C-alpha positions as MATLAB code, in Angstrom:
seq = 'METKQKFLQLQFCMLLVVCTLLPDLGSLVGSLIGMPDFDIPVFCCQIIGIVGGGLALYSFYKTLGKELPVPFLGVAGGGLFIALLTLIPNTPMWLDYVSLIALLIAVFMAKGSLGIQWNNQGSQGAYFILLAILLHVYDSIGDNTLTAIAALLGLILYLVGLGKLKANLDADGAKGASRLKIAVILGIVAVVFGWIPLLGGIIAGILLIIGFIFEFLGYGSMKQSASLGADGQKGAGYLRNSMIVLLVGAFIDLFPLTGLIVGLISLIALWLVFKGWNLILLGMEVEKEAEIEN';
ca = [
      -0.006    0.009   -0.009;
       2.992    2.296    0.607;
       3.885    1.939   -3.006;
       0.490    3.142   -4.128;
       0.740    6.028   -1.680;
       4.073    7.068   -3.203;
       2.616    6.685   -6.698;
      -0.208    9.091   -5.830;
       2.288   11.524   -4.373;
       4.428   11.431   -7.403;
       1.498   11.909   -9.797;
       0.014   14.691   -7.775;
       3.328   16.498   -7.442;
       4.274   16.172  -11.114;
       0.901   17.449  -12.275;
       1.168   20.250   -9.739;
       4.468   21.343  -11.236;
       2.907   21.131  -14.721;
       0.188   23.536  -13.558;
       2.805   25.984  -12.306;
       4.560   25.872  -15.636;
       1.503   26.724  -17.706;
       2.335   30.002  -19.356;
       0.619   33.161  -18.223;
       0.258   35.663  -21.095;
       0.300   38.590  -18.679;
       3.560   37.456  -17.043;
       5.011   36.691  -20.523;
       4.376   40.214  -21.634;
       5.726   41.624  -18.387;
       8.934   39.712  -18.754;
       9.386   40.923  -22.277;
       9.231   44.549  -21.199;
      11.492   44.026  -18.247;
       8.940   43.591  -15.456;
       8.830   39.878  -14.569;
       6.030   38.792  -12.406;
       6.703   36.824   -9.217;
       3.758   34.997   -7.742;
       4.394   33.624   -4.277;
       1.600   30.992   -4.132;
       2.662   29.616   -7.515;
       6.321   29.618   -6.433;
       5.349   27.688   -3.275;
       3.329   25.139   -5.369;
       6.287   24.648   -7.689;
       8.739   24.085   -4.765;
       6.235   21.660   -3.090;
       5.714   19.794   -6.346;
       9.412   19.441   -7.151;
      10.388   18.350   -3.610;
       7.426   16.021   -3.130;
       7.793   14.513   -6.641;
      11.549   14.160   -6.187;
      11.222   12.314   -2.892;
       8.591    9.952   -4.292;
      10.678    9.241   -7.379;
      13.764    8.597   -5.203;
      11.772    6.282   -3.109;
      10.838    4.207   -6.272;
      14.397    4.255   -7.268;
      15.491    2.807   -3.918;
      12.783    0.215   -3.940;
      12.899   -0.923   -7.591;
      16.525   -0.295   -8.435;
      17.356   -1.583  -11.864;
      13.734   -2.637  -12.385;
      12.712    0.978  -12.587;
      12.474    1.758  -16.375;
      15.291    4.128  -17.386;
      13.157    6.106  -19.910;
      10.583    6.877  -17.195;
      13.306    7.746  -14.622;
      14.952   10.011  -17.208;
      11.814   11.789  -18.252;
      10.387   12.309  -14.738;
      13.631   13.050  -13.029;
      14.752   15.332  -15.898;
      11.438   17.131  -15.895;
      11.643   17.737  -12.190;
      15.267   18.876  -12.373;
      14.516   21.335  -15.232;
      11.593   22.611  -13.287;
      13.983   23.356  -10.439;
      16.258   25.210  -12.818;
      13.457   27.381  -13.983;
      13.231   28.843  -10.444;
      16.569   30.557  -11.029;
      15.925   34.162  -12.247;
      16.524   34.928  -15.921;
      16.498   31.314  -17.051;
      15.388   30.873  -20.668;
      11.600   30.577  -21.073;
      11.977   27.501  -23.276;
      13.082   25.475  -20.281;
       9.642   25.852  -18.796;
       8.147   24.303  -21.880;
      10.703   21.428  -21.928;
       9.921   20.630  -18.253;
       6.174   20.907  -18.805;
       6.266   18.446  -21.758;
       8.540   16.002  -19.968;
       6.394   15.883  -16.824;
       3.195   15.496  -18.810;
       4.757   12.512  -20.563;
       5.919   11.150  -17.212;
       2.399   11.449  -15.749;
       0.993    9.282  -18.579;
       3.972    6.821  -18.341;
       3.953    6.391  -14.555;
       1.273    3.775  -13.940;
       2.587    1.386  -16.488;
       6.229    2.006  -15.673;
       5.766    1.517  -11.968;
       3.459   -1.501  -12.352;
       0.598    0.018  -10.382;
      -2.569   -2.117  -10.276;
      -5.763   -1.155   -8.523;
      -7.545   -3.886   -6.479;
     -10.827   -2.023   -6.640;
     -12.187   -0.675   -9.936;
     -13.586    2.312   -8.061;
      -9.972    3.257   -7.122;
      -9.355    4.159  -10.769;
     -12.213    6.640  -10.480;
     -10.836    8.058   -7.260;
      -7.441    8.445   -8.923;
      -8.987   10.402  -11.806;
     -10.832   12.647   -9.361;
      -7.689   13.359   -7.357;
      -5.953   14.628  -10.447;
      -9.106   16.463  -11.637;
      -9.606   18.374   -8.496;
      -5.980   19.408   -8.520;
      -6.567   21.000  -11.887;
      -9.783   22.600  -10.689;
      -8.444   23.990   -7.341;
      -5.146   25.160   -8.796;
      -6.985   27.632  -11.025;
      -7.652   29.769   -7.952;
      -3.839   29.907   -7.426;
      -2.566   30.291  -11.041;
      -5.570   32.246  -12.175;
      -4.795   32.607  -15.917;
      -6.390   31.491  -19.140;
      -4.594   28.211  -19.435;
      -5.210   27.244  -15.805;
      -8.925   28.065  -16.354;
      -8.946   25.716  -19.411;
      -7.126   23.038  -17.376;
      -9.782   23.495  -14.570;
     -12.580   22.869  -17.142;
     -10.830   19.730  -18.374;
     -10.483   18.730  -14.741;
     -14.285   18.943  -14.201;
     -14.768   16.664  -17.286;
     -12.236   14.229  -15.887;
     -14.053   14.480  -12.523;
     -17.272   13.287  -14.134;
     -15.492   10.365  -15.714;
     -13.981    9.448  -12.295;
     -17.243    9.694  -10.521;
     -18.784    7.275  -12.955;
     -16.147    4.674  -12.216;
     -16.260    5.348   -8.464;
     -20.088    5.200   -8.084;
     -20.303    1.786   -9.506;
     -18.184    0.384   -6.735;
     -19.728    2.075   -3.681;
     -22.595    1.074   -1.333;
     -25.761    3.061   -1.063;
     -24.428    5.860    1.037;
     -21.415    6.185   -1.115;
     -23.330    6.086   -4.378;
     -25.670    8.761   -3.027;
     -22.663   10.938   -2.257;
     -21.267   10.302   -5.739;
     -24.526   11.285   -7.321;
     -24.509   14.568   -5.446;
     -20.993   15.286   -6.423;
     -21.947   14.578  -10.010;
     -24.721   17.188   -9.927;
     -22.177   19.670   -8.403;
     -19.687   18.974  -11.201;
     -22.393   19.414  -13.900;
     -23.485   22.647  -12.286;
     -19.801   23.782  -12.215;
     -19.310   23.094  -15.993;
     -22.544   24.954  -16.818;
     -21.392   27.781  -14.568;
     -18.145   28.019  -16.604;
     -20.096   28.409  -19.739;
     -22.352   31.132  -18.346;
     -19.283   32.825  -16.945;
     -18.187   33.612  -20.484;
     -21.352   35.680  -20.967;
     -20.873   39.296  -19.798;
     -22.932   40.713  -16.879;
     -25.982   38.456  -16.559;
     -23.932   35.357  -17.254;
     -21.692   36.051  -14.275;
     -24.675   36.364  -11.955;
     -26.198   33.064  -13.135;
     -22.774   31.378  -12.887;
     -22.477   32.530   -9.281;
     -25.876   31.166   -8.390;
     -25.034   27.819   -9.972;
     -21.698   27.649   -8.130;
     -23.423   28.274   -4.841;
     -25.908   25.493   -5.509;
     -23.070   23.267   -6.631;
     -21.214   23.982   -3.514;
     -24.191   22.770   -1.353;
     -24.478   19.543   -3.367;
     -20.777   18.900   -3.135;
     -20.737   19.504    0.648;
     -23.688   17.143    1.008;
     -22.073   14.633   -1.174;
     -18.998   14.414    0.938;
     -21.234   14.126    3.992;
     -22.867   11.035    2.488;
     -19.519    9.558    1.595;
     -18.464    9.928    5.224;
     -21.143    7.327    6.018;
     -20.012    4.834    3.252;
     -18.665    1.568    4.504;
     -17.190    0.885    1.065;
     -14.562    3.509    1.714;
     -13.391    1.993    5.052;
     -12.346    4.032    8.050;
      -9.552    5.785    6.084;
     -11.859    6.721    3.240;
     -14.474    8.158    5.598;
     -11.813   10.211    7.227;
     -10.719   11.341    3.759;
     -14.253   12.569    3.038;
     -13.996   14.638    6.189;
     -10.768   16.286    4.833;
     -12.608   17.091    1.625;
     -15.436   18.830    3.441;
     -12.832   20.831    5.316;
     -11.218   21.769    2.020;
     -14.572   23.173    0.861;
     -14.851   25.319    3.967;
     -11.316   26.635    3.381;
     -12.138   27.435   -0.260;
     -15.331   29.230    0.904;
     -13.240   31.399    3.204;
     -10.887   32.108    0.336;
     -13.813   33.059   -1.949;
     -15.122   35.480    0.738;
     -11.688   37.113    1.182;
     -11.406   37.344   -2.580;
     -14.270   39.808   -2.644;
     -11.947   42.422   -1.138;
      -9.280   44.185   -3.212;
      -5.525   43.439   -2.969;
      -6.114   40.022   -1.386;
      -4.739   37.794   -4.183;
      -1.739   36.619   -2.254;
      -3.861   35.614    0.798;
      -6.399   33.842   -1.394;
      -3.606   31.975   -3.193;
      -2.087   30.726    0.066;
      -5.554   29.672    1.365;
      -6.054   27.766   -1.856;
      -2.729   26.060   -1.258;
      -4.054   24.798    2.069;
      -7.192   23.553    0.357;
      -5.028   21.793   -2.237;
      -3.245   19.881    0.479;
      -6.595   18.870    2.070;
      -7.840   17.658   -1.358;
      -4.781   15.512   -1.854;
      -5.063   14.117    1.675;
      -8.823   13.458    1.296;
      -8.852   11.631   -2.018;
      -5.612    9.803   -1.123;
      -7.326    8.361    1.940;
     -10.436    7.507   -0.026;
      -8.521    5.643   -2.684;
      -6.330    3.837   -0.220;
      -9.311    3.070    2.010;
     -11.051    1.463   -0.986;
      -7.960   -0.579   -1.697;
      -7.675   -1.802    1.865;
     -11.299   -2.810    2.002;
     -10.956   -4.741   -1.257;
      -7.822   -6.547    0.004;
      -9.660   -7.518    3.205;
     -12.537   -8.813    1.117;
     -10.201  -10.877   -1.087;
      -8.438  -12.359    1.989;
     -11.759  -13.374    3.515;
];
């Protein structure tokens, strides 16, 4: 189970670094005219992703040794190392793109290269959701056009994950997954309305509030699901806490000049999201193993 935990850490951290490397047109223009933009929350995310991903990759290297595929080690390790270099001021912009591409390739290679197999089919859904919510929550940190697009793709991936997850849950868990599905659909519709000036923004806001309620209730139902095991139920609690943290961040964001504070609050929510879905996935795996043994 520790191997799967390290795998989740590696994937989450590599994708987090990818998000930080997504180009921001505003920052790009600023750097061209001699006014580079420094975003503390994004910088923190990049450091966390590089360190967390590096530690997980090193753990696999120690465990697997020569069995660890060299191409994967090179792509993942190289991507993280180049991402570290991009933190040095005045490094060429193209290094960001090299690291971004390498880490994206590594994310897709990881499961096969590391021989990860899920005991529970629903775990695949939880895995998709973990990555999807990272893309969604990070948008409140990166807050640019590409992170918004990534967040929308994350919502679609979230729907796919919920479909796989729901089929492997008991009644309480399935009820929670259904509520989460409604919340995600409302979120996608809200994104579309958000592109419409004035009235669209108001409608989007209302839809997001309704979606928030459904999501909060959904995690509440999942806390009662025996399919998730004790760890998974605890994870659902973390996810409810992450929503409260994001709600606080949304309130603070109503005031001017609070971008840094909101970004740091979102960073806390991001950790809670990882912790929550990590526990849900591992809880399902433990329950399935116990079922197989019996």
